[in-house]
Structure formats: structure tokens, C-alpha cells
Tab-separated table of C-alpha atoms and ligand atoms in Angstrom:
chain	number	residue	atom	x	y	z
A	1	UNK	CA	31.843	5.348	27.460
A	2	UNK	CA	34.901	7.836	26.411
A	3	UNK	CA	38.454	6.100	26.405
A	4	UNK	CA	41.358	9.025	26.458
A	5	UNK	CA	43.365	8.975	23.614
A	6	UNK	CA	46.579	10.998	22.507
A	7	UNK	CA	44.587	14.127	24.790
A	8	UNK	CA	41.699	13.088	22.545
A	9	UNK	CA	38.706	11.228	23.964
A	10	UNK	CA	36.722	8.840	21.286
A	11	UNK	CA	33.847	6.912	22.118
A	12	UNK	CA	33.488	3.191	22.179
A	13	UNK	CA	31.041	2.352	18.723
A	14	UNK	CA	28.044	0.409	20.352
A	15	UNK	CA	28.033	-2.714	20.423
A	16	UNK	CA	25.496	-5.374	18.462
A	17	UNK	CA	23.490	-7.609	20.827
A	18	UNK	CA	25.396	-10.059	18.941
A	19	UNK	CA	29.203	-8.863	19.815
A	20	UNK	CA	27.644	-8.548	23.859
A	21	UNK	CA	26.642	-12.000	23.821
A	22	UNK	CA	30.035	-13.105	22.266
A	23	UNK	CA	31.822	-10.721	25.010
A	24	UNK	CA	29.541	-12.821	27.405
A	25	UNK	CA	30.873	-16.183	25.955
A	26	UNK	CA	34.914	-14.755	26.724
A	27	UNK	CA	34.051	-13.183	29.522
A	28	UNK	CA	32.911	-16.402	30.929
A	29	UNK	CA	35.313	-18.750	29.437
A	30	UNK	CA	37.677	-20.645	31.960
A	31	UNK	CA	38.512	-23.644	29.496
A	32	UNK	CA	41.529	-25.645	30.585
A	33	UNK	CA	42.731	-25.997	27.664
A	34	UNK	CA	43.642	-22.480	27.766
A	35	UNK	CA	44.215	-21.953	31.091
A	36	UNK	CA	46.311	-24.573	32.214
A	37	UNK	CA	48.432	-24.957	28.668
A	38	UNK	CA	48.781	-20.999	29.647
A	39	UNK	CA	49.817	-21.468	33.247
A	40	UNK	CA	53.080	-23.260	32.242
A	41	UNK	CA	55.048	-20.156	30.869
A	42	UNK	CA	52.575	-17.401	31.566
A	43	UNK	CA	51.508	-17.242	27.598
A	44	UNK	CA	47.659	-17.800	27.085
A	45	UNK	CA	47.395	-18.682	23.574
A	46	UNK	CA	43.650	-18.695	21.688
A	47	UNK	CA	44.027	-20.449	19.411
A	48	UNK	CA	45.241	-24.017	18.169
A	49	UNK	CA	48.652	-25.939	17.404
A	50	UNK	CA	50.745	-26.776	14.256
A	51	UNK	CA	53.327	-29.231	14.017
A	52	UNK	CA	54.166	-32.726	14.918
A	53	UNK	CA	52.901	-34.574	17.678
A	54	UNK	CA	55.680	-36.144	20.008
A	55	UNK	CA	53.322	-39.554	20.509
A	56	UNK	CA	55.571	-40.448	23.829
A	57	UNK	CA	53.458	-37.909	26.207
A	58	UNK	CA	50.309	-39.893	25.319
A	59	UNK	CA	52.532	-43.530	26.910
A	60	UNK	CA	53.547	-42.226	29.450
A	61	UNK	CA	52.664	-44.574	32.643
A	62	UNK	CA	52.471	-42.221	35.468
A	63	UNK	CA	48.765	-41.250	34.707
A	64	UNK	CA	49.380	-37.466	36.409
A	65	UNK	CA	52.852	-37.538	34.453
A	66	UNK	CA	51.048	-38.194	31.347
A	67	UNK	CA	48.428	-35.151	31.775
A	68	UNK	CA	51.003	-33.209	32.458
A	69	UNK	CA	53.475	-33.667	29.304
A	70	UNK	CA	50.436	-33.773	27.002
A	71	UNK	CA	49.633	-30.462	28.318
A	72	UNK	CA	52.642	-29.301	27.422
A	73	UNK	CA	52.850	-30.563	24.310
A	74	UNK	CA	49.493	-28.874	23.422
A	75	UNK	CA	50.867	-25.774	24.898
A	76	UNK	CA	54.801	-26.390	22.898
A	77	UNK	CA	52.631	-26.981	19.570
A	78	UNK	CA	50.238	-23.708	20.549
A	79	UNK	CA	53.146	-21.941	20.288
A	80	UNK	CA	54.789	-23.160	17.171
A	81	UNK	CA	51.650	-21.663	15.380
A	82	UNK	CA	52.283	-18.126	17.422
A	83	UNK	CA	55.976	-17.557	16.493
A	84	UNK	CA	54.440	-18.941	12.783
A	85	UNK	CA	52.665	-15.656	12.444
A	86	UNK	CA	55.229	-13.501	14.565
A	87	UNK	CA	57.665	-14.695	11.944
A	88	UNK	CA	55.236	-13.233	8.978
A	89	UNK	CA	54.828	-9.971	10.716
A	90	UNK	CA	58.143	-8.550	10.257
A	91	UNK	CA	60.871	-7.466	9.782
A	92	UNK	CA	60.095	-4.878	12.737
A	93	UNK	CA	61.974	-2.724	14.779
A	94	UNK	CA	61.641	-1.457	18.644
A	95	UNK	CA	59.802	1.579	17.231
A	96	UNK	CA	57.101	-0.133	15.346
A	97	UNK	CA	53.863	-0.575	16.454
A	98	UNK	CA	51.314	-3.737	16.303
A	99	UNK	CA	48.013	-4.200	16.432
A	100	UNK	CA	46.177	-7.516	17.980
A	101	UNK	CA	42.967	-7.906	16.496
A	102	UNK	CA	40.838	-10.234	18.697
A	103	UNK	CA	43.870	-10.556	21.483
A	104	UNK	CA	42.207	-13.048	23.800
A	105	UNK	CA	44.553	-13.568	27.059
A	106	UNK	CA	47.224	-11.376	25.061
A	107	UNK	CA	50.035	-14.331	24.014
A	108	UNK	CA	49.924	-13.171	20.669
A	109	UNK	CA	50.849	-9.530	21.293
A	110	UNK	CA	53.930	-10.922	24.187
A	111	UNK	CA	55.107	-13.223	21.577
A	112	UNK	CA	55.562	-10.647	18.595
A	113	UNK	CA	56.770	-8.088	21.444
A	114	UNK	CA	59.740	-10.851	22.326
A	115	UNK	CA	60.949	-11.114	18.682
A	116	UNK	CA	60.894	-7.649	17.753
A	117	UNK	CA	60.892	-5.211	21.228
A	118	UNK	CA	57.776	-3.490	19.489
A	119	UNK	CA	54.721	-1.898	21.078
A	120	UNK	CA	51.749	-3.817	20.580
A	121	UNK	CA	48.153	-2.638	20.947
A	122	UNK	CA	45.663	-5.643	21.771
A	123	UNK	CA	41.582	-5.179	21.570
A	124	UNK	CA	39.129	-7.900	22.667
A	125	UNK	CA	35.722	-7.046	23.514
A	126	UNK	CA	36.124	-8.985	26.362
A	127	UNK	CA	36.784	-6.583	29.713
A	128	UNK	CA	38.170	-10.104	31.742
A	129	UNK	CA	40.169	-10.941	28.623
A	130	UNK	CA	41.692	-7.171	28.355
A	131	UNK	CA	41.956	-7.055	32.265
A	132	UNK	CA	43.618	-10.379	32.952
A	133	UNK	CA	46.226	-9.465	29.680
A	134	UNK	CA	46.991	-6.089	31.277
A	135	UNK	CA	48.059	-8.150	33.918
A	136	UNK	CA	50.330	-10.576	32.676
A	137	UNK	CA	51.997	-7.449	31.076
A	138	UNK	CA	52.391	-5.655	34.260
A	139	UNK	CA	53.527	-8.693	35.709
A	140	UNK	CA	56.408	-9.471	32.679
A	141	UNK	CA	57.325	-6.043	32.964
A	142	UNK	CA	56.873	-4.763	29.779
A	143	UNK	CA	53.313	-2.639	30.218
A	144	UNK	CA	55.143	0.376	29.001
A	145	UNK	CA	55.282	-1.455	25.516
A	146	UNK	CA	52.397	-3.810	25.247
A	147	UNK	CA	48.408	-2.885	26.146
A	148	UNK	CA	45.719	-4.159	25.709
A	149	UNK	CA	42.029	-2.646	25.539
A	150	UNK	CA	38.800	-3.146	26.234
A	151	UNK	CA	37.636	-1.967	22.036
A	152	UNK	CA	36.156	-3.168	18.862
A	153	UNK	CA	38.100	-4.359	16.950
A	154	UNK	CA	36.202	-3.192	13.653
A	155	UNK	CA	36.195	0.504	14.620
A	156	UNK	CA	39.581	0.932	16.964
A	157	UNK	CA	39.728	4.367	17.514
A	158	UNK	CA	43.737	4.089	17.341
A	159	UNK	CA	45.641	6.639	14.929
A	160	UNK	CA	45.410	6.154	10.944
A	161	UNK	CA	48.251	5.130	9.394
A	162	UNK	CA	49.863	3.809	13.050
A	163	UNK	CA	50.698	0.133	12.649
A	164	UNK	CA	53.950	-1.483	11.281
A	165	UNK	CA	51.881	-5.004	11.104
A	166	UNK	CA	48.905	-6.351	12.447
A	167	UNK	CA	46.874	-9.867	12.756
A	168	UNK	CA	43.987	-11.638	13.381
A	169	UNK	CA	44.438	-14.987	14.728
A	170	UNK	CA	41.507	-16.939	14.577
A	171	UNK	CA	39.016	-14.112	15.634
A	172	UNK	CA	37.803	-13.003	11.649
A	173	UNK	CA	34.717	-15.530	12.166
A	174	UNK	CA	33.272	-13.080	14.304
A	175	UNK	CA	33.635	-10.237	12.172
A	176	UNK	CA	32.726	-9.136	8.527
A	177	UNK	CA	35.796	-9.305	6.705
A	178	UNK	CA	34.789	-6.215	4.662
A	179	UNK	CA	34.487	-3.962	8.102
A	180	UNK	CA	37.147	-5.941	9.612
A	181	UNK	CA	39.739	-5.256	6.402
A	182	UNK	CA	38.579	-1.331	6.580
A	183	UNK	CA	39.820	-1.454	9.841
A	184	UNK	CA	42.971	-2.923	9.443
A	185	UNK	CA	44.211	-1.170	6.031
A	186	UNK	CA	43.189	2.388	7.904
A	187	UNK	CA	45.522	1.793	10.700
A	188	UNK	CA	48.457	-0.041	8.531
A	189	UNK	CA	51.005	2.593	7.000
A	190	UNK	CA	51.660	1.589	3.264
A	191	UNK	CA	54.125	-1.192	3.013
A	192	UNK	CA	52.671	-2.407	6.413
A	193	UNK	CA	52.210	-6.275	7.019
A	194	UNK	CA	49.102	-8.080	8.092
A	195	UNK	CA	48.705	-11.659	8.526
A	196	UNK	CA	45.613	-13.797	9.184
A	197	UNK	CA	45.866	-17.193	10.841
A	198	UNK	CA	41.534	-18.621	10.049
A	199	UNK	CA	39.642	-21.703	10.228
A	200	UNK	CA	37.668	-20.862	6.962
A	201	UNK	CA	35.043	-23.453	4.902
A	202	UNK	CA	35.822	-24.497	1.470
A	203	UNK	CA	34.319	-23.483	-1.724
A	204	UNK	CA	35.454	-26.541	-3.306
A	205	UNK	CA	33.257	-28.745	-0.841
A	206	UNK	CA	30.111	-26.009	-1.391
A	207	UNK	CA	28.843	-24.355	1.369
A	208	UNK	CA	29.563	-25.280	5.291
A	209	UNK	CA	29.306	-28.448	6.229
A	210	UNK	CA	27.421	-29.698	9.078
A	211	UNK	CA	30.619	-30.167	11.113
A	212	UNK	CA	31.871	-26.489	10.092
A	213	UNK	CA	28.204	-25.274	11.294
A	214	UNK	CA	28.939	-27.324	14.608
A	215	UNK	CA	31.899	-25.108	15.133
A	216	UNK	CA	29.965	-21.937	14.509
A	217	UNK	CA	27.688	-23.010	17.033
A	218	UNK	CA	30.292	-24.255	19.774
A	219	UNK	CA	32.225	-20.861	19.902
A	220	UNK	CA	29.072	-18.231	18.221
A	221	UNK	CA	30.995	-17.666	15.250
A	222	UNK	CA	30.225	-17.532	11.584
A	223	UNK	CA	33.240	-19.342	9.784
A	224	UNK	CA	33.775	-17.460	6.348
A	225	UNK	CA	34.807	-19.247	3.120
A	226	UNK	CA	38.403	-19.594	1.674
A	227	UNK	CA	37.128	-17.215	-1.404
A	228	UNK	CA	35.746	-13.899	0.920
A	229	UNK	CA	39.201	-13.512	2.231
A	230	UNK	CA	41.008	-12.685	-1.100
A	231	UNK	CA	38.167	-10.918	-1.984
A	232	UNK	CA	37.598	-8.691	0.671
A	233	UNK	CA	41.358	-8.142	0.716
A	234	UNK	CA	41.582	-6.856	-2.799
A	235	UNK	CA	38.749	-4.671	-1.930
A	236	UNK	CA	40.751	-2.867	1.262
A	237	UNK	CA	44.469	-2.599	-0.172
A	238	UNK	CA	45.687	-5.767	1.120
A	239	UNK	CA	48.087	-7.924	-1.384
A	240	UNK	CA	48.381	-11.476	-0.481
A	241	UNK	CA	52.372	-11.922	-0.537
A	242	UNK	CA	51.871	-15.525	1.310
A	243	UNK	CA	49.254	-18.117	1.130
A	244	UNK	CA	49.909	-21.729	3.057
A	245	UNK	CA	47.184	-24.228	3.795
A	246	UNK	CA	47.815	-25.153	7.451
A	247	UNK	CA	45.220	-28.446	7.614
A	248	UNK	CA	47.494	-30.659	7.391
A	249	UNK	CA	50.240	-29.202	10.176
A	250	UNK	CA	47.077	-28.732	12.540
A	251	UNK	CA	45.641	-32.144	12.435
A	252	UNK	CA	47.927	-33.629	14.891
A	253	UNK	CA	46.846	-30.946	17.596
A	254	UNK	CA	43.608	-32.267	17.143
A	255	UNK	CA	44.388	-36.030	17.575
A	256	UNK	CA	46.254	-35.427	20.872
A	257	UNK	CA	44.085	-33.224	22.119
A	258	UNK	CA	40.977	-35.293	21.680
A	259	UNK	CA	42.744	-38.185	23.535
A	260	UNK	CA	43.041	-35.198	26.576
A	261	UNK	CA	40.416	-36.135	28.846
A	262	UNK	CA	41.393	-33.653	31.456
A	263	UNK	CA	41.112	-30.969	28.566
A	264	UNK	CA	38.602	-31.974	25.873
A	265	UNK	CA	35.781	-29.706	25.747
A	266	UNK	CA	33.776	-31.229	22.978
A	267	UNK	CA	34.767	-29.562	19.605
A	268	UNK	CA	37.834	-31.715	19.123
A	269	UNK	CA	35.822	-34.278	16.927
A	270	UNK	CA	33.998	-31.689	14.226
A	271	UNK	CA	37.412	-30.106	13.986
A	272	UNK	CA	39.069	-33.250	13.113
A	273	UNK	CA	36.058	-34.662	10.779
A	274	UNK	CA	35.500	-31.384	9.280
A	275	UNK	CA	39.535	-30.792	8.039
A	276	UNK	CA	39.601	-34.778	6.828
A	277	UNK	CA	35.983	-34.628	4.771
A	278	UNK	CA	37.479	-31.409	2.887
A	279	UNK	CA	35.043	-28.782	3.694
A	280	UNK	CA	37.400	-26.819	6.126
A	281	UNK	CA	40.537	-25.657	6.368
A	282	UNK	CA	43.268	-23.948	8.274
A	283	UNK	CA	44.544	-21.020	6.464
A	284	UNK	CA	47.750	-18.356	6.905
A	285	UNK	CA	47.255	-15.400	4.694
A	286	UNK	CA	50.235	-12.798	4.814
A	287	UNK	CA	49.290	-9.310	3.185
A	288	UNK	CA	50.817	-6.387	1.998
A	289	UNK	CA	49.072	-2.914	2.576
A	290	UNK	CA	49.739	-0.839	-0.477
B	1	GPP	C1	40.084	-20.738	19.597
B	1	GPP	O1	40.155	-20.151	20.789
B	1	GPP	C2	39.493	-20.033	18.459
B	1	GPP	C3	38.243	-19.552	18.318
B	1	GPP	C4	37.315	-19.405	19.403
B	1	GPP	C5	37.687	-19.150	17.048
B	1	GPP	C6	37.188	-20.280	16.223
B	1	GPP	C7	38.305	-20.773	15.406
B	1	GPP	C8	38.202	-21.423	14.256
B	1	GPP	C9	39.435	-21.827	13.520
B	1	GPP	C10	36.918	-21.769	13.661
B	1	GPP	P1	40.357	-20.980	22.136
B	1	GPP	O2	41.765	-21.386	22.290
B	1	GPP	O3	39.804	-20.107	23.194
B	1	GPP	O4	39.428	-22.259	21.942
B	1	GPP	P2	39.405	-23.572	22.864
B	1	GPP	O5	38.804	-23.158	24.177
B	1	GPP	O6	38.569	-24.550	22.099
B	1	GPP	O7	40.826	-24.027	23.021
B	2	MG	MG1	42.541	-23.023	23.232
């Protein structure tokens, strides 16, 4: 399959039986956790919360009232931990460009789009993810400026040297970091920013615990440890400028949320025994490409 670029056409890499059957997993996920936290403002986040939990949703009496405001307040602390990594990514200006690696439902690239009025390029192997993302920017109006694509993340086919700042936010466990870090300081111009928000294992505790490997198997990923990231990093031109451990901010996402019957969907309890027994944590890396 060809994809017109720039009056160039490049080819879509092929894909690894593995990456189809995670592109099967996206393409068929319709979690409400995602979907109705997403529903309330129209930003469908992938990834998890930071911050503290306002314990009043979870008392409310009205038992609809009470799905309903800790919904939100999944969705509010969702958020936080989006405009946590917009904040890292600039400063920016209309001009600049940004790169989504692993975009999901594209709130990421809408987010960093409202703070800085940049164009932001989203890829997700998923065609339903890429295709429902598309729409939500067609529908906010601002399509000319933010896109999203149906690529690989690890082999974009976007210009060299294009991108102001770019992220992953949770997606590196599906990815090795060394291709994935190629990828990223290729299309960053020097000076550019990247910032990584990861669930990684670590090397304190050993190797992955049973709880991380019942993560891995929930989503099909393979959670690296805390050490690969620096390492792989040094080895592509990115210079960690910002390190903050994010277990402990995250942990109260994952107390509400397991009290969420209407959106549970079985992880919440190897997240929450996995940060609390040591061997996993929640990681922000901000990175300079030089
Ligand atoms: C959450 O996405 C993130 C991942 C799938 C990657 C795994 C992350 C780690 C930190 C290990 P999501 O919002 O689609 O997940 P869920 O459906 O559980 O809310
Ligand atoms: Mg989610």
C-alpha cells in the first residue's frame, strides 16, 4: 500500500504478525473506560490518570449520579496526565510540528494542538483508531492542523528533521525502544523535545513480576525496564533533561477506578499490586535531541 506524501509516494513497511494482531486488539477495542470518559468533552485519552482523587464522587447516593461523577473524575484525572506531557513538549509555536507516536483515539495530539496552535501528525496502526481520530478532528474543526494516519510508528515515512517535539504515551511496550528511538531522533530537528509517559518494570525488584507479566498479557505488550530507556536514549541522541517517577500520582486513578463497576475491565488490580510491591513504575522521561 503507497500513502502520498509531499508529491512523493512511500510505502507502508510490512507489518509483523505480531503488530497485526495488536492492530486487531485496537481495532476491536470498545472499552468504556475509554469511550464513555471520552464522550464527555470529545477527548479520548489512552492512557491513565495522575493526581488526587476527589473521594466525594465515590458517596454519592444517587447510584446513576455516582457513575456518572466517577466517570468524570477518571476522565478530569486522564487529563491532568495529558496537559502533564503537553506542558513538557514545549515551548512551541503555531508553526511547529508534532508527532504522536502510538495516538490511539487522537486526545493527545488535540490537547498539545490547544496549548500551542501546532500541527500534529498522529500514527496508530490501528485503521478504526486513525479513522475515528480523523473524525473528531474534522468535527473540532481543526483537520487542516491535526492528522492522523494509518502508519508505523517505528518507520513513519514523515520528513527527517520535521518535528518540533514528539511523544509516546504509554505505547513504547509495544515497540523496541532502540527502533522506536531511531525513529523519533530522525524526525526531531536538533534542540527538538521528546517526552515519554511508560509503565516500565524495575531493575531494583529484578526482572518482571508476575503482576507486570499480567499486564503484558492483558493489553499484548512487552513492558520494558526503567534501565533500557536511558540506555537506548543515549544510544539515539536523546538527553534526558527531566526524569519524575509518576507511581505515586497514578495510584489514586487506580483505586477509584477499581471501585468502577460500570468501567472495570480487569487490569485495575495487577496495576495497583504491581506499583505497591515495587516492581513497576510509572515513568515521565523528557529528552533533548542533540
Ligand atoms: C492504556 O490504554 C495503555 C496501554 C494499552 C499500554 C499499556 C500501558 C502500560 C503503562 C503498561 P487504554 O486507555 O486503552 O487502556 P484501558 O482500556 O485499560 O483504559
Ligand atoms: Mg483507558
Amino acid at each position: 500500500m503507497a500513502i502520498p506524501q509531499s508529491g512523493a509516494t512511500v510505502s507502508l513497511p510490512a507489518q509483523s504478525t505480531y503488530q497485526s494482531r495488536v492492530a486487531d486488539y485496537w481495532n476491536a477495542e470498545e472499552n468504556p473506560v475509554n469511550l464513555e470518559l471520552g464522550r464527555i468533552d470529545d477527548l479520548y485519552h489512552h492512557h491513565y490518570g495522575i493526581g488526587e482523587v476527589d473521594w466525594s464522587v465515590a458517596d454519592d447516593p444517587d447510584p446513576a449520579r455516582r457513575q456518572q461523577r466517577v466517570t468524570a473524575e477518571l476522565h478530569r484525572l486522564e487529563h491532568a496526565q495529558a496537559e502533564l506531557l503537553a506542558s513538557h513538549l514545549g515551548p512551541l509555536s503555531p508553526a511547529d510540528r508534532v508527532f504522536d507516536a502510538g495516538c490511539g483515539r487522537g486526545g493527545g495530539s488535540v490537547v498539545a494542538h490547544q496549548r500551542y496552535g501546532c500541527h500534529a501528525d498522529g500514527v496508530t496502526l490501528s485503521t478504526k483508531q486513525a479513522d475515528f481520530a480523523n473524525e473528531q478532528a474534522r468535527a473540532r474543526g481543526i483537520d487542516d492542523k491535526v492528522r492522523y494516519h494509518h502508519r508505523n510508528m517505528l518507520e513513519t515515512g514523515f520528513a527527517a528533521g520535521g518535528y518540533a517535539a514528539s511523544w509516546n504515551n504509554e505505547s513504547t511496550m509495544y515497540v523496541e525502544l532502540d527502533l522506536l528511538f531511531a525513529e523519533h531522533s530522525r524526525l526531531l530537528r536538533r534542540g527538538g523535545r521528546y517526552v515519554v509517559i511508560t509503565g516500565c518494570y524495575n531493575d531494583t525488584y529484578g526482572r518482571a513480576s508476575r503482576e507486570v507479566s499480567l499486564i503484558n498479557a492483558h493489553y499484548i505488550c512487552d513492558i520494558h525496564p526503567r534501565s533500557e530507556y536511558f540506555r537506548a536514549m543515549a544510544r539515539h541522541r536523546l538527553v534526558p533533561v527531566h526524569v519524575e517517577d509518576l507511581t505515586q500520582a497514578t495510584i489514586p486513578y487506580w483505586e477509584l477506578r477499581r471501585t468502577a463497576d460500570h468501567l472495570v475491565t480487569g487490569v485495575e488490580d495487577a496495576f495497583l499490586d504491581a506499583y505497591r510491591n515495587g516492581s513497576f513504575q510509572y515513568l515521565l522521561i523528557v529528552a533533548d535531541r542533540v
